[in-house]
mmCIF file of C-alpha atoms in Angstrom:
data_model
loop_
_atom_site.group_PDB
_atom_site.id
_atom_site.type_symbol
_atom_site.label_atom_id
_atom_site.label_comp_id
_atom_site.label_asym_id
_atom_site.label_seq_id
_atom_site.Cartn_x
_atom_site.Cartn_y
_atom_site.Cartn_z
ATOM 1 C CA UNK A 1 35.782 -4.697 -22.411
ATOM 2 C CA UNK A 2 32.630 -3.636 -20.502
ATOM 3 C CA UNK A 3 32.618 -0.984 -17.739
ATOM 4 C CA UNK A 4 32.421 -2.539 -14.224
ATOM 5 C CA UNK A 5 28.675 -1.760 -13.199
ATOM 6 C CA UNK A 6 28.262 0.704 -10.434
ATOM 7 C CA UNK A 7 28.918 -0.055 -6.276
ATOM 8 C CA UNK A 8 25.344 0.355 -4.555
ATOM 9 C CA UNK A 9 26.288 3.076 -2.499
ATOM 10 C CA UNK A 10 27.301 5.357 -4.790
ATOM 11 C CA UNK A 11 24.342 4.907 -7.010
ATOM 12 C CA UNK A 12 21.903 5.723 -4.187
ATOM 13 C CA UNK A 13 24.066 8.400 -3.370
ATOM 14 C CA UNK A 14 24.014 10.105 -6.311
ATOM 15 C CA UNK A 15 19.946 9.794 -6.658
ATOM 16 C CA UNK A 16 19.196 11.393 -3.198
ATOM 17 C CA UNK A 17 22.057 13.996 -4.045
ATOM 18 C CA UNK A 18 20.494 17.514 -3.482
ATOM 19 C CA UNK A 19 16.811 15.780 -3.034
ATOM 20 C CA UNK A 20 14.935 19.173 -1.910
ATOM 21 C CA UNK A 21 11.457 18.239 -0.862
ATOM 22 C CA UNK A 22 11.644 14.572 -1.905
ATOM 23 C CA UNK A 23 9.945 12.017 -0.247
ATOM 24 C CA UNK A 24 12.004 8.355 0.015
ATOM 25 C CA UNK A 25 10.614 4.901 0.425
ATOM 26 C CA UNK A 26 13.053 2.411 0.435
ATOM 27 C CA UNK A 27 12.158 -1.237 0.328
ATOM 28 C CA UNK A 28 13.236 -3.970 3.346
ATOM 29 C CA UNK A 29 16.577 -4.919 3.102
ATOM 30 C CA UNK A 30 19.735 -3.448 1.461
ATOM 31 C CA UNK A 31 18.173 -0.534 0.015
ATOM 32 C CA UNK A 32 16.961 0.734 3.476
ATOM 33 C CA UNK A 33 20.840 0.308 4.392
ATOM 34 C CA UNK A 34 21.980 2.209 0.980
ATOM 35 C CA UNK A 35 19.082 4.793 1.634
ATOM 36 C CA UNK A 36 20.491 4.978 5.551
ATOM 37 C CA UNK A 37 24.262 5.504 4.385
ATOM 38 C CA UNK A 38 23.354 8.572 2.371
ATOM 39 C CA UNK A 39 22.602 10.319 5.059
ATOM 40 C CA UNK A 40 19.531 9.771 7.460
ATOM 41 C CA UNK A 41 16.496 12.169 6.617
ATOM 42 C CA UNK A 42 13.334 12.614 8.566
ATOM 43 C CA UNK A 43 11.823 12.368 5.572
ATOM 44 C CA UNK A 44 13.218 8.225 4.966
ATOM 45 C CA UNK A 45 9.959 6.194 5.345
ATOM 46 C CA UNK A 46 12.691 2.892 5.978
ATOM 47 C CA UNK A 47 11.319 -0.303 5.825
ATOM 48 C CA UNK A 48 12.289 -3.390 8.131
ATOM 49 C CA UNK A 49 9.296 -5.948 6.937
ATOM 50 C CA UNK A 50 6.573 -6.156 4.574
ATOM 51 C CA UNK A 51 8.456 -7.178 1.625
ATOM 52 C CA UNK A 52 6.989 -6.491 -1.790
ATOM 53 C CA UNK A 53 5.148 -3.495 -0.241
ATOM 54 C CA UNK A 54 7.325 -0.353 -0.969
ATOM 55 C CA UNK A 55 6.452 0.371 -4.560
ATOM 56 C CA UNK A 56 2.722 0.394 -3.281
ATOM 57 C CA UNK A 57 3.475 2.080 0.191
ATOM 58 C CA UNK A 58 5.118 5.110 -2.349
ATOM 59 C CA UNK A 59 1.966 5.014 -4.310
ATOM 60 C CA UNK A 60 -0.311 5.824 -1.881
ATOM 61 C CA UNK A 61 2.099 8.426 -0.556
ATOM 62 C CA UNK A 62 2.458 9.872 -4.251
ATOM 63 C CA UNK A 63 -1.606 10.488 -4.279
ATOM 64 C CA UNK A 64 -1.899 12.017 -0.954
ATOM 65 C CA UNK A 65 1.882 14.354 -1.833
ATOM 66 C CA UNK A 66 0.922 15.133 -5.185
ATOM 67 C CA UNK A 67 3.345 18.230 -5.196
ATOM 68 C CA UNK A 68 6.181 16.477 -3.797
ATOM 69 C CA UNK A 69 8.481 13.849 -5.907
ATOM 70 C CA UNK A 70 8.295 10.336 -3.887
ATOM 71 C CA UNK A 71 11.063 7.863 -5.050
ATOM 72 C CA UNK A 72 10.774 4.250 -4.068
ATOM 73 C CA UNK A 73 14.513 2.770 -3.871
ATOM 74 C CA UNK A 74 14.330 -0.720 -3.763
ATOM 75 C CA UNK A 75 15.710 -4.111 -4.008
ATOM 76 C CA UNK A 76 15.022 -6.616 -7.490
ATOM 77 C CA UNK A 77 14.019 -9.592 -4.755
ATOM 78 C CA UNK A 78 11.707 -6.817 -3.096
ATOM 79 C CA UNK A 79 10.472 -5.817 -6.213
ATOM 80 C CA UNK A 80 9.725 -9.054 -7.593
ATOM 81 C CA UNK A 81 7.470 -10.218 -4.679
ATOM 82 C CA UNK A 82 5.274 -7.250 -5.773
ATOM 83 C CA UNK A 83 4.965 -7.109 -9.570
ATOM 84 C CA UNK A 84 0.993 -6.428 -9.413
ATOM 85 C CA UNK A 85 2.265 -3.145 -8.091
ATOM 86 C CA UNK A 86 3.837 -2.237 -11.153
ATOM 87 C CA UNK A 87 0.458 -2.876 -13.196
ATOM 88 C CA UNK A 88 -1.244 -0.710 -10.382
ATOM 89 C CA UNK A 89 0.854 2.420 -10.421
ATOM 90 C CA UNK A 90 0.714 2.132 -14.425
ATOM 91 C CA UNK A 91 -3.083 2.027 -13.999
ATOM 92 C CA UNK A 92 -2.882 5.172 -11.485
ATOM 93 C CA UNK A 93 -0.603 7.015 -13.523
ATOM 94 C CA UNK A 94 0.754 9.295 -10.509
ATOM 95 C CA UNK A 95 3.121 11.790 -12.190
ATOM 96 C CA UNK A 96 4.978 12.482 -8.729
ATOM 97 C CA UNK A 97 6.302 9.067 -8.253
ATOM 98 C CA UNK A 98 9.409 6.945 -9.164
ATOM 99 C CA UNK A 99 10.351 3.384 -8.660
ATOM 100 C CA UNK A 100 13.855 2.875 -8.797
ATOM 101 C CA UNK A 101 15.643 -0.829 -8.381
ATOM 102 C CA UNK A 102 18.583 -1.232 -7.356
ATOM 103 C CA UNK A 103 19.244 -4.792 -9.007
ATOM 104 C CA UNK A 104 22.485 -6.996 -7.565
ATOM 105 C CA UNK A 105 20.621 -9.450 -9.576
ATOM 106 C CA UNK A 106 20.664 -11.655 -5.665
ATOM 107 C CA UNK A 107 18.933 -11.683 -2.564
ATOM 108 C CA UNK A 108 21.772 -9.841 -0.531
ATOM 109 C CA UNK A 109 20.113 -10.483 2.872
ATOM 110 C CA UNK A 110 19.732 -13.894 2.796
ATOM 111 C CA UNK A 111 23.166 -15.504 1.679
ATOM 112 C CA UNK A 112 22.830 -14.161 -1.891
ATOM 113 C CA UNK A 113 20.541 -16.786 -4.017
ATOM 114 C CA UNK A 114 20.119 -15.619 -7.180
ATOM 115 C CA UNK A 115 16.362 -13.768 -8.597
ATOM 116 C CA UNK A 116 14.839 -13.963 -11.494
ATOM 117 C CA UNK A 117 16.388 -10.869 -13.098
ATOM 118 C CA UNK A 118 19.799 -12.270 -13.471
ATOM 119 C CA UNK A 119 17.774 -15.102 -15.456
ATOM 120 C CA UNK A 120 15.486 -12.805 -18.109
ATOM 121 C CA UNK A 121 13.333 -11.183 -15.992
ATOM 122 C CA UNK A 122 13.446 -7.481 -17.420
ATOM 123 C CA UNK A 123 11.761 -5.448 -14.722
ATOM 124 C CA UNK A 124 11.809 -2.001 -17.129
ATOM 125 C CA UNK A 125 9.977 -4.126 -19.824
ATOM 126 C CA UNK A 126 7.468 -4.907 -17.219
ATOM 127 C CA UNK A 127 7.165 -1.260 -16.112
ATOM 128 C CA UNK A 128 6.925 -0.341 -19.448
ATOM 129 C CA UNK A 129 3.868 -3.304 -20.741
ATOM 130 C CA UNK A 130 2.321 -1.553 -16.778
ATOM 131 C CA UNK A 131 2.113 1.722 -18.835
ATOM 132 C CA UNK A 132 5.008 3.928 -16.495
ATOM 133 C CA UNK A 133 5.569 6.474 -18.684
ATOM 134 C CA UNK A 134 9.144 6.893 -18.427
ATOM 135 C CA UNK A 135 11.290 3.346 -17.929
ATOM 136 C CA UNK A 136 15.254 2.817 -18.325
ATOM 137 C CA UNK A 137 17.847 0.077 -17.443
ATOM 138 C CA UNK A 138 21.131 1.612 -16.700
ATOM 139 C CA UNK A 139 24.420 0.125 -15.881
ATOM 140 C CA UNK A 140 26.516 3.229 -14.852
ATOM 141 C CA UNK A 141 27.435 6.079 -12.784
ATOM 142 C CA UNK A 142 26.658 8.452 -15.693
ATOM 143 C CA UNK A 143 23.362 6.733 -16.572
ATOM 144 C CA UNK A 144 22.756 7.386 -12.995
ATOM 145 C CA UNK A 145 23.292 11.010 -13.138
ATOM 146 C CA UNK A 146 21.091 11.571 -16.016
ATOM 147 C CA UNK A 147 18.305 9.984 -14.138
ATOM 148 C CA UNK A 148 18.437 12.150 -11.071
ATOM 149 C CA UNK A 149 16.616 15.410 -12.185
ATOM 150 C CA UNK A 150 14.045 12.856 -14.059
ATOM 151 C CA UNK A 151 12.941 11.894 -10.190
ATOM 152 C CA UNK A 152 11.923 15.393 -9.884
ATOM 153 C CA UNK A 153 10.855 16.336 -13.050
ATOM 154 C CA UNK A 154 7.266 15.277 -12.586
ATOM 155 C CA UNK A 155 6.534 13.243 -15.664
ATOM 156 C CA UNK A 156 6.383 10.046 -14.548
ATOM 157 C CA UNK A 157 5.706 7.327 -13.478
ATOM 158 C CA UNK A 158 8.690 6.604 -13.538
ATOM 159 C CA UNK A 159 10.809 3.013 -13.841
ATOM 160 C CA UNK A 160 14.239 2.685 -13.623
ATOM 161 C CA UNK A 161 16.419 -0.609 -12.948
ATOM 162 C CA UNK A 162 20.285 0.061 -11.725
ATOM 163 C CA UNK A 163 22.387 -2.733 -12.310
ATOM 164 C CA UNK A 164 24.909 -2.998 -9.444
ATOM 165 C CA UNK A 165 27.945 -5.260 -8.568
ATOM 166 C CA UNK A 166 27.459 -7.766 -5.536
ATOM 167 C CA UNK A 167 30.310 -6.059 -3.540
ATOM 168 C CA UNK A 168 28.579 -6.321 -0.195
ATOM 169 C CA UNK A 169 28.539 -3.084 1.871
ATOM 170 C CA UNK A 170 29.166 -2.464 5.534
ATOM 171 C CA UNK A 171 25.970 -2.643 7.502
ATOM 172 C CA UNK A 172 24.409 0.895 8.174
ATOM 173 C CA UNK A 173 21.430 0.754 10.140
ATOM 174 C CA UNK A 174 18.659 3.248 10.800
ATOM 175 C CA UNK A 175 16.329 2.889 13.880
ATOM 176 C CA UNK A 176 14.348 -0.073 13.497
ATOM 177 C CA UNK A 177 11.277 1.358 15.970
ATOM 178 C CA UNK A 178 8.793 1.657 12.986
ATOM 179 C CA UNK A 179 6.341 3.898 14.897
ATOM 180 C CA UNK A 180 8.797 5.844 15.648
ATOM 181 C CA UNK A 181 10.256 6.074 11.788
ATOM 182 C CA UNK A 182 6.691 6.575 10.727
ATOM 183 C CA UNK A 183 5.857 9.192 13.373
ATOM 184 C CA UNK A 184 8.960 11.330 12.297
ATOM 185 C CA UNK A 185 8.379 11.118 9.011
ATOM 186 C CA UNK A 186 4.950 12.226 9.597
ATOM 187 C CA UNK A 187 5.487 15.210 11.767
ATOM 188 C CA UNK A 188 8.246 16.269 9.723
ATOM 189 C CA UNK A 189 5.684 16.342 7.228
ATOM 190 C CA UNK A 190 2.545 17.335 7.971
ATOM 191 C CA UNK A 191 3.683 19.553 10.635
ATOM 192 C CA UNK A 192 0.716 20.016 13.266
ATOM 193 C CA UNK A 193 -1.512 18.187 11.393
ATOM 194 C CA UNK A 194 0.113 14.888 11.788
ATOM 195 C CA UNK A 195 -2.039 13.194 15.011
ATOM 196 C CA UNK R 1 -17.403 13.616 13.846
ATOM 197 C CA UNK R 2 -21.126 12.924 13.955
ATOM 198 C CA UNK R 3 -21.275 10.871 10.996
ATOM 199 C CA UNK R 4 -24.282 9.222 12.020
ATOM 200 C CA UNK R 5 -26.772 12.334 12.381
ATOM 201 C CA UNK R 6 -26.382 12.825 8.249
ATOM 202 C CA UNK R 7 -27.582 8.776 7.825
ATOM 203 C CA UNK R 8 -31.100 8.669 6.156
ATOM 204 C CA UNK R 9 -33.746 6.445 7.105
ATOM 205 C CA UNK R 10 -33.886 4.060 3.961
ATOM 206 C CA UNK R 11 -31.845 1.309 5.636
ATOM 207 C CA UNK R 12 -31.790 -1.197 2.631
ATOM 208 C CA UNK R 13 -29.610 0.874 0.718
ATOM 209 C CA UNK R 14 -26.503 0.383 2.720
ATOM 210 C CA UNK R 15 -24.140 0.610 0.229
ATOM 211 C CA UNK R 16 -24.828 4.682 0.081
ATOM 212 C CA UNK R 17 -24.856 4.644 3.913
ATOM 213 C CA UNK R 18 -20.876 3.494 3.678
ATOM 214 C CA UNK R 19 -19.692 5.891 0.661
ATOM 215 C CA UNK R 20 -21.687 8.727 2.902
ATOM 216 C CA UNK R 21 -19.532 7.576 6.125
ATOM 217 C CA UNK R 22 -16.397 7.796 4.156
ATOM 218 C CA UNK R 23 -17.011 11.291 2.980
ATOM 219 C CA UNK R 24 -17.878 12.148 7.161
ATOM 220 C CA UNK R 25 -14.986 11.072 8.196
ATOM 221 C CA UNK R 26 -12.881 12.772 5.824
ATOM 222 C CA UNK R 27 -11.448 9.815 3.918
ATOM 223 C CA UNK R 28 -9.183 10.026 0.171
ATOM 224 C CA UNK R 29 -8.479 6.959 -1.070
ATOM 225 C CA UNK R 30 -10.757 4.111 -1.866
ATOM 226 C CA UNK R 31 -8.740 0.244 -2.797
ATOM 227 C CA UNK R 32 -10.647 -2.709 -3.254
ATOM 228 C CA UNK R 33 -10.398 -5.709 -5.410
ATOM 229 C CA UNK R 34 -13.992 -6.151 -6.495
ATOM 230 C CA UNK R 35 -16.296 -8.634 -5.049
ATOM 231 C CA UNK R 36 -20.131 -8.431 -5.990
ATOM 232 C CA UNK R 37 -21.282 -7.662 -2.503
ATOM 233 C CA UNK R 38 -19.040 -4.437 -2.528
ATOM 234 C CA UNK R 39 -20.358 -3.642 -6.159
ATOM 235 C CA UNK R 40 -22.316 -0.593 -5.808
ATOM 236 C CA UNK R 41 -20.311 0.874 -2.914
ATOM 237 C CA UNK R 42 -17.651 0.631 -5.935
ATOM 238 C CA UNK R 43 -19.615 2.310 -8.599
ATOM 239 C CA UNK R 44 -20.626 5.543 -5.865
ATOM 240 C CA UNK R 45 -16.431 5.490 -5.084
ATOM 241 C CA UNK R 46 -15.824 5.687 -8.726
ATOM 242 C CA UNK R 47 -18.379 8.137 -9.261
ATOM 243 C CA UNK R 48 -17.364 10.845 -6.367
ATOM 244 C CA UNK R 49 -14.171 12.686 -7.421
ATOM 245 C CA UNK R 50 -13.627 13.577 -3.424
ATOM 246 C CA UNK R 51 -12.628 9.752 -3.499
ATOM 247 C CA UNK R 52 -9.222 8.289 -4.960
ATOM 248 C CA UNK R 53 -10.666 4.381 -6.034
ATOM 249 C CA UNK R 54 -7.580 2.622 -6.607
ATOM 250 C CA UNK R 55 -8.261 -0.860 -8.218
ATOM 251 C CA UNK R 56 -5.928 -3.111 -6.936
ATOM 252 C CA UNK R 57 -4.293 -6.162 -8.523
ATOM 253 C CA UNK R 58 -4.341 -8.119 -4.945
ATOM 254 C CA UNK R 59 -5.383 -7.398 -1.635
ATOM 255 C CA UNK R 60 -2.474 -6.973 -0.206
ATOM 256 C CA UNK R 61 -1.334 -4.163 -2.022
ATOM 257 C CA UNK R 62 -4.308 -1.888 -0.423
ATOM 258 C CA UNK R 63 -2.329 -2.399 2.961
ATOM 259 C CA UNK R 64 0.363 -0.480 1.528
ATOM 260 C CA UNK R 65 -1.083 1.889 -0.396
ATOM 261 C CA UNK R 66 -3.363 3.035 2.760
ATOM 262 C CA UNK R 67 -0.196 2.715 4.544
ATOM 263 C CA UNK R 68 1.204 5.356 1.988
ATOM 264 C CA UNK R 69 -1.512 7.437 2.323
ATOM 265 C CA UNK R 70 -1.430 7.821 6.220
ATOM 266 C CA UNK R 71 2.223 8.885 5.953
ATOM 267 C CA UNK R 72 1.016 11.591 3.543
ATOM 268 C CA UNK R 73 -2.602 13.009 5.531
ATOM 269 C CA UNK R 74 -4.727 11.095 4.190
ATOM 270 C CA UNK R 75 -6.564 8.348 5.213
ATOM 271 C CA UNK R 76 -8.866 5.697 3.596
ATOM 272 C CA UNK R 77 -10.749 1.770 3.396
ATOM 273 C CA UNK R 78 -9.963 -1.399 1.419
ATOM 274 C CA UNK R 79 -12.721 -3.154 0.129
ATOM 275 C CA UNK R 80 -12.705 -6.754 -0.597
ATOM 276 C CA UNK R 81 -14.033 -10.411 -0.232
ATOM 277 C CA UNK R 82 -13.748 -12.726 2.270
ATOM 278 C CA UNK R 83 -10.581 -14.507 0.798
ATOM 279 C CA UNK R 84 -8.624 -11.783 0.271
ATOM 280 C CA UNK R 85 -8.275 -11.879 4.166
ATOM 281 C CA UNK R 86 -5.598 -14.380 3.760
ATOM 282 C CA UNK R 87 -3.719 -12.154 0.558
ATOM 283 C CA UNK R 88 -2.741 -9.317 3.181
ATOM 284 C CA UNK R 89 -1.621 -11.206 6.622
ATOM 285 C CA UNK R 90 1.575 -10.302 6.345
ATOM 286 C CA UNK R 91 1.200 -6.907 5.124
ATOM 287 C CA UNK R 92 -1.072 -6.076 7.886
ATOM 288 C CA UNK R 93 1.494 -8.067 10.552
ATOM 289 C CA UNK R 94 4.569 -6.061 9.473
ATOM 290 C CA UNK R 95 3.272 -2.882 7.989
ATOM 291 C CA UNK R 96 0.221 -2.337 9.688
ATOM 292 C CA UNK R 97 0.943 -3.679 13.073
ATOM 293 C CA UNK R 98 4.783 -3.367 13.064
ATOM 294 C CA UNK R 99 4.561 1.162 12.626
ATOM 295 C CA UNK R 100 1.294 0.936 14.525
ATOM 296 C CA UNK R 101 -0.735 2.130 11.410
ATOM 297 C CA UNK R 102 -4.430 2.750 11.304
ATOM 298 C CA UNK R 103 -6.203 0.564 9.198
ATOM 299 C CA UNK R 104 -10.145 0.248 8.073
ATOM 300 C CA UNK R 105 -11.180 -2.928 6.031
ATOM 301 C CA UNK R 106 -14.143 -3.431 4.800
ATOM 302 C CA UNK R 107 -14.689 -7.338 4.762
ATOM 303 C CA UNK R 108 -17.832 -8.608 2.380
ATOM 304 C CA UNK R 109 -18.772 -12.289 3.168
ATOM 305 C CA UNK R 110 -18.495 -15.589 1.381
ATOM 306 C CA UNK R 111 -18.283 -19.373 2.684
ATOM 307 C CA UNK R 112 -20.871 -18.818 5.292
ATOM 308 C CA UNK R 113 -25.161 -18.585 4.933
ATOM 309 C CA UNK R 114 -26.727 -20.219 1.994
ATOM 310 C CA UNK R 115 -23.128 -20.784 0.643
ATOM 311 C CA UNK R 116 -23.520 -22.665 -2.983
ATOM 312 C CA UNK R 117 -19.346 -22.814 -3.636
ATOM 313 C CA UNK R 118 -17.741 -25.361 -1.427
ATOM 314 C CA UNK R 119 -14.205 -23.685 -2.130
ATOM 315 C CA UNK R 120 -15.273 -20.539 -0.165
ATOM 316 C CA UNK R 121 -16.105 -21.634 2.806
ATOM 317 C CA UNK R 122 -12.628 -22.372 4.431
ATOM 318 C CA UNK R 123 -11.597 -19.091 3.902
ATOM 319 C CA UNK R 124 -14.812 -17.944 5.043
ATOM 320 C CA UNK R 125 -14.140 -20.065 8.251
ATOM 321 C CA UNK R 126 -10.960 -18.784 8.958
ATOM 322 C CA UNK R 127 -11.580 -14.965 8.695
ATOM 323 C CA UNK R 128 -12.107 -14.002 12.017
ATOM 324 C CA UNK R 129 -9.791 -16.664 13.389
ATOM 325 C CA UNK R 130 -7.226 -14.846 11.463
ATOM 326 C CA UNK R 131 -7.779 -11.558 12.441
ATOM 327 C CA UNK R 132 -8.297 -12.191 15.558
ATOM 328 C CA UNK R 133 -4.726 -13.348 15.705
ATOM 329 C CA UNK R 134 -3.306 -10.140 13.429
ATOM 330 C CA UNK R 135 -4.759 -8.200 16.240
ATOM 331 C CA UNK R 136 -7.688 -6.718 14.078
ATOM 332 C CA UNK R 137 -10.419 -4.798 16.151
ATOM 333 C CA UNK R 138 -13.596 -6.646 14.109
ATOM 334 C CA UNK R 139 -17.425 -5.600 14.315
ATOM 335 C CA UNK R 140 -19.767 -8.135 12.645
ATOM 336 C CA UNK R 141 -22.909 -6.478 10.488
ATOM 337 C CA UNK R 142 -25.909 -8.909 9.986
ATOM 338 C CA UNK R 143 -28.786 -6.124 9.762
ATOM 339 C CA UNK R 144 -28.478 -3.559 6.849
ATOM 340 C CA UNK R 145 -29.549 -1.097 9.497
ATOM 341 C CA UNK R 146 -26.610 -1.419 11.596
ATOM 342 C CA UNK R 147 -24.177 -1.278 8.800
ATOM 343 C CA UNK R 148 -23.767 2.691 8.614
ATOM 344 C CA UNK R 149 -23.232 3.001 12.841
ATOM 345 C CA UNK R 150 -20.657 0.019 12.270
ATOM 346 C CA UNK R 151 -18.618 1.549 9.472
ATOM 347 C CA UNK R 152 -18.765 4.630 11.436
ATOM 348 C CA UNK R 153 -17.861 3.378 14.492
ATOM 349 C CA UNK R 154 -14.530 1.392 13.195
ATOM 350 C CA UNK R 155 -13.554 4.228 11.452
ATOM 351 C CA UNK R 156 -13.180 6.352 14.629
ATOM 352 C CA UNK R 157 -11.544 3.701 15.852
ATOM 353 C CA UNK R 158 -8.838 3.205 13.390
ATOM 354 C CA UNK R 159 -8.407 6.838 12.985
ATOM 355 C CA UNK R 160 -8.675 8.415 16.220
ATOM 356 C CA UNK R 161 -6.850 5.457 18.163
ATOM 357 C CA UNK R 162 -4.382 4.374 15.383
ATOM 358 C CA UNK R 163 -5.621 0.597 15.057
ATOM 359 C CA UNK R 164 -6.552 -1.840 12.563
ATOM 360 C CA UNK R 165 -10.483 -2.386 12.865
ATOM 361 C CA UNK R 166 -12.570 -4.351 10.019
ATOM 362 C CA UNK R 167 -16.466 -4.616 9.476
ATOM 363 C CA UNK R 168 -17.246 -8.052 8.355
ATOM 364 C CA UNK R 169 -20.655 -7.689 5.881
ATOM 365 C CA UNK R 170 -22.138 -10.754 6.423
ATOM 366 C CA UNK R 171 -23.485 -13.183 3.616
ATOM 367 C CA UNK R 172 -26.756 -12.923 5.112
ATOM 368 C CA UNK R 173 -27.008 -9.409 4.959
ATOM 369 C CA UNK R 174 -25.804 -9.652 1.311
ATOM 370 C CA UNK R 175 -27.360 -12.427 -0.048
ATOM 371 C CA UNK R 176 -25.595 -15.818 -1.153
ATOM 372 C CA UNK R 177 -24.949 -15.948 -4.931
ATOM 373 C CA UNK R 178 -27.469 -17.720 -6.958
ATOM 374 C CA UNK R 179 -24.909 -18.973 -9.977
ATOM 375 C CA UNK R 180 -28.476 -19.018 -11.807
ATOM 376 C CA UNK R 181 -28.455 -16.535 -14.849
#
């Protein structure tokens, strides 16, 4: 009998667990309320639009923060509107940054239609042909662990798909003022240098 | 900045003029899809390790990746044709506009003088309708000798007042393609 696959919560959980200087882009929709429930940081660039933007929006972030791990935690729906990304970052090659989907297999925020990775669509594979140097598909808690100190590790880029059940989860919202989320994020860090 | 007082007086070469501007004002990362017109601005980006050129698979991507970069310190341009206008709108709507980024595009032509491709020219058309409308601050370069004071200018203004600002390059000051060998 197979293990149930992992609630969403806890798997985002367990990535940001003890996250030290990391930097966290997570993608419009669910992830920005998994990413929210762990615990707000000013240091959470949420997104509340822009969908199939936050692999590239950690990108950019990962070549200007070149010291700092920056983990994109997104949804397989957001991740799918921006699969060009994935062939950009592999191009890039920043070592500092990791794309992690969290993959329901659905598109949670709109009444749950099913994407294309519940139908063959391998997002790892395609991370992997975009030349990330690291990619893995895992389907537990314990997979989940192991990949944690990999988002720090600085050896990517990094791919990683987390199947997840379709249990929904209560709403948690962070402010949705996105000047004021970038703004934060900003002064938090750049410190005075962040007009 | 005074990026203007370093500006040569060999107009033509324009191209040089912008890469010079970017390194004025301070700028990291490059992105542009390639279009002929912004050829040789490409090839000095490439060239000039002070520069991060990130080749891009669409436009759109460049409004997050400069979007990235702000959040980080650094700031930067996206290069590209005339239709990829219509490849970022909503990127620039609910990134850009949405968390009030700064934003400098640098927009190179097509559909308009001496056009020879009848599939550019709605696009073309509907370029500055469409950033008008996205709220894009937009300064139009026919002359090669006002392209440096342009880029210049828009760049202050995206940086200093946190807005989205674009220089359209216009066909005429680039030249229509010939599709002649």
């Amino acid at each position: 009998m197979t293990e149930p696959l992992p609630n969403r919560r806890d798997v985002v959980a367990r990535l940001l667990r003890d996250r030290g200087r990391m930097l966290v882009v997570p993608g419009l929709g669910g992830t920005t309320w998994d990413v929210a429930a762990a615990g707000d940081s000013e240091l959470d660039f949420y997104l509340w639009g822009g969908m199939g933007s936050a692999a590239m929006i950690g990108l950019g972030l990962a070549l200007a923060q070149s010291e700092r791990p920056v983990l994109v935690v997104t949804g397989d729906g957001e991740q799918l509107m921006g699969l060009g990304a994935l062939a950009t970052i592999g191009v890039e090659g920043p070592a500092n940054l990791s794309v992690v989907v969290i993959d329901n297999e659905h598109y949670g925020e709109t009444g749950m239609q099913p994407t294309h990775t519940g139908r063959g669509v391998d997002l790892a594979a395609i991370a992997a042909g975009a030349g990330f140097a690291e990619t893995a598909t895992i389907t537990d808690l314990a997979g989940v662990d192991a990949l944690r100190p990999r988002l720090h590790a600085g050896e990517g880029p990094l791919f990683a798909t987390v199947k997840v059940d379709m249990t929904p989860a209560p709403m948690v919202l962070p402010s949705r003022d996105g000047p004021w989320i970038k703004q934060r994020f900003r002064r938090a860090l750049l410190d005075n240098d962040a007009v | 900045m005074a990026a203007s007082d370093a500006i040569d007086t060999r107009q033509d070469d324009w191209p040089a003029h912008i890469h010079r501007t970017f390194i004025d004002h301070g700028m990291r990362q490059i992105a542009y899809v390639p279009d002929s017109g912004h050829k040789e601005l490409i090839t000095l980006c490439r060239a000039d390790n002070r520069l991060r050129a990130v080749s891009l698979t669409t436009e759109e991507e460049g409004i997050g990746l400069l979007s990235g970069a702000w959040l980080g310190g650094q700031s930067g341009a996206l290069l590209m044709q005339s239709s990829g206008v219509g490849n970022c709108v909503n990127a620039i709507a609910s990134i850009t506009r949405a968390c009030q980024f700064p934003l400098l595009m640098l927009i190179t032509m097509r559909g308009e003088w001496a056009e020879g491709n009848p599939w550019q020219v709605p696009m073309g058309r509907a370029v500055e309708p469409v950033l008008e409308a996205l709220g894009v601050q937009l300064a139009r370069v026919e002359r090669s000798e006002d392209v440096a004071d342009a880029v210049s200018a828009m760049a202050s203004l995206a940086f200093k007042s946190t807005v989205p600002a674009a220089v359209i390059l216009s066909q005429r000051l680039i030249g229509a393609k010939s599709f002649q060998d």
